[in-house]
Structures are given as C-alpha cells and as structure tokens.
C-alpha positions as CSV (number, residue, x, y, z in Angstrom):
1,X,58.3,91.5,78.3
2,X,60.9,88.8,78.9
3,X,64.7,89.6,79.7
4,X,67.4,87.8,79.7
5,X,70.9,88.3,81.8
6,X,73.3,89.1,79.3
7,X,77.7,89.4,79.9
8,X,79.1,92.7,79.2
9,X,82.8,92.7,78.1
10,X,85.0,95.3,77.7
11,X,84.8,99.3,78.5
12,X,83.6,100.5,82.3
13,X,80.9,97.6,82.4
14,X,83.5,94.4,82.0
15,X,82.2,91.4,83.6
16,X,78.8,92.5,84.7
17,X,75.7,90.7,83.8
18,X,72.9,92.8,83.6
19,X,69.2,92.4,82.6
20,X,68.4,93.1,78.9
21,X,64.7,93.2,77.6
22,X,64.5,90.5,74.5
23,X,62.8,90.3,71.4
24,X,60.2,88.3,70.3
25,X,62.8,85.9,69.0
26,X,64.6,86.2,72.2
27,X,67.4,87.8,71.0
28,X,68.8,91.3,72.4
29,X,68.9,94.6,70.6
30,X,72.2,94.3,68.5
31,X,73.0,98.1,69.8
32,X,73.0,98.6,73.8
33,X,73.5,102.4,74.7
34,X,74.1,103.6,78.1
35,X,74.0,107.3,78.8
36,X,76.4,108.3,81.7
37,X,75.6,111.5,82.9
38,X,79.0,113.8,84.2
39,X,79.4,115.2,88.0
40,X,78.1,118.3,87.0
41,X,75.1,116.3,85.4
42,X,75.2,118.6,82.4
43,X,76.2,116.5,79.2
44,X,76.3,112.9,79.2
45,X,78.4,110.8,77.6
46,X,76.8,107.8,76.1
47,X,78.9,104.1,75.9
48,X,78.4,101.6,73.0
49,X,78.3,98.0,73.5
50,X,77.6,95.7,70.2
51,X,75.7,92.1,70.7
52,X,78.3,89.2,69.8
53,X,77.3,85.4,70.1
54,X,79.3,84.4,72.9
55,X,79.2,80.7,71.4
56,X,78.0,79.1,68.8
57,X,77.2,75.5,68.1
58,X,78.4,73.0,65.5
59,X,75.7,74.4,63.1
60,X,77.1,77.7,64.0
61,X,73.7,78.5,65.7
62,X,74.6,80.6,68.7
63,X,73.7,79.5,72.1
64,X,74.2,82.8,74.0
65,X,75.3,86.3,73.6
66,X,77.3,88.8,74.9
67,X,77.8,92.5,74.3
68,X,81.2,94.0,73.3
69,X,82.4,97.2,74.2
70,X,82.9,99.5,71.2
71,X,84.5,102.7,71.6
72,X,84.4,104.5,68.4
73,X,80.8,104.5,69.3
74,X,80.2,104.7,65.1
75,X,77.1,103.3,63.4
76,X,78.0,99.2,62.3
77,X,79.1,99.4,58.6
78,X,76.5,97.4,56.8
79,X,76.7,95.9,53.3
80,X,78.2,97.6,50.4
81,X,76.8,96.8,47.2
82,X,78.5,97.9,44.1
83,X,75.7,100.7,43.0
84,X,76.5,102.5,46.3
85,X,77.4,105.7,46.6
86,X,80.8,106.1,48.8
87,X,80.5,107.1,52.4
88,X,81.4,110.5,53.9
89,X,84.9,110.9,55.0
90,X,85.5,111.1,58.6
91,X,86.5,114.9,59.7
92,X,90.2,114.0,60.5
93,X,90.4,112.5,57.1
94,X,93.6,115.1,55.8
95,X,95.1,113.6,59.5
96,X,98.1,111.1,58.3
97,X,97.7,109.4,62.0
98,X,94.1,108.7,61.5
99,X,95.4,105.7,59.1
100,X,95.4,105.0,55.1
101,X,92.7,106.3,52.8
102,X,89.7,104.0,51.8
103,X,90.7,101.9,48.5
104,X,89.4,104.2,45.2
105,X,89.6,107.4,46.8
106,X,92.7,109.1,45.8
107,X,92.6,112.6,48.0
108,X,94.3,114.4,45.2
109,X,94.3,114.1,41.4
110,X,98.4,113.5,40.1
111,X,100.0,116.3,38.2
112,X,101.3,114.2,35.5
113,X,98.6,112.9,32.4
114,X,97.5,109.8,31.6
115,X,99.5,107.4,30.3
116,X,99.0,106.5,26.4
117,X,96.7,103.5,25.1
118,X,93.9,102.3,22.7
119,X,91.7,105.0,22.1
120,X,94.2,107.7,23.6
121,X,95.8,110.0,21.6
122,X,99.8,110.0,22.0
C-alpha cells in the first residue's frame, strides 16, 4: 500500500506530519482516529481528526490535504433529505448552555390553542 505524509492541525498532534495509508484514488480516510491510552493504561481516550483539502486549485480540485482536529469527536452530519426522520437529541438537550434547539422541534407543546382559520372552527 502507498502512504502519503499528511499535516495534522489542531488538538495534541498540531504541526506534525505523519504517514497515512491512501486509497486507491490516493486520497486519505476522511476519519483518522488515534487511541491514546491513560498512565494507568486502562481506558483510552480516542482523538478525532477530519480530512480537509488544504488547497484547492482554480477548478476547486484539491491539491493536498490535511486533517483537522475535531473535538466533539461526533459522527460528520451527512445530507438531510426532506423524507428523513429527525435525529436523536443529544443527552444535555433540556441544558440551556448546550445552545438553541434544532429548527421544528419545539421541546414543549404551548398552553394556549390554535389560533382560528379556514377550516377551524371559532
């Protein structure tokens, strides 16, 4: 297999350039996982680094890569098409300092009804 020095930015591994095995296509795995083990070597704790072009021609080809540091450490998003059902809510989700709720998902229903229109009685 072929590698290819790749820049790390970000987190405990800033600046390095270390050897990642490529693809077919040359191209790097778009996750790069690197377990850490503690002093005590029982639990590890595993860093997240995401591929990134590091730049891109005119075409907006890219030329290189580099991987970013993530630290939420959370699965990349993905597409949302309209026939999707919502994601699961994050545990701290009732937590006001974990930030706004998602767009459409009211947490609680309001007291008062809905207001009158076509097709409503009122």
């Amino acid at each position: 297999m072929r590698s290819e020095d790749v820049l790390f930015t970000g987190g405990p591994l800033d600046g390095r350039r270390l050897p990642v095995l490529v693809g077919m296509t040359g191209r790097p795995p778009k996750v790069y996982r690197v377990p850490v083990p503690d002093e005590d070597g029982s639990t590890a704790t595993v860093l997240v680094y995401r591929l990134r072009a590091s730049r891109t021609n005119r075409l907006g080809l890219p030329g290189g890569w580099h991987y970013a540091f993530d630290p939420s450490g959370r699965p990349p998003e993905g597409p949302r098409w309209p026939w999707s059902r919502p994601r699961t809510a994050p545990a701290d989700a009732g937590d006001p300092a974990a930030g706004p709720a998602p767009a459409g998902h009211d947490p609680a229903p309001p007291d008062d009804p809905p207001a009158t229109g076509p097709g409503r009685p009122g």
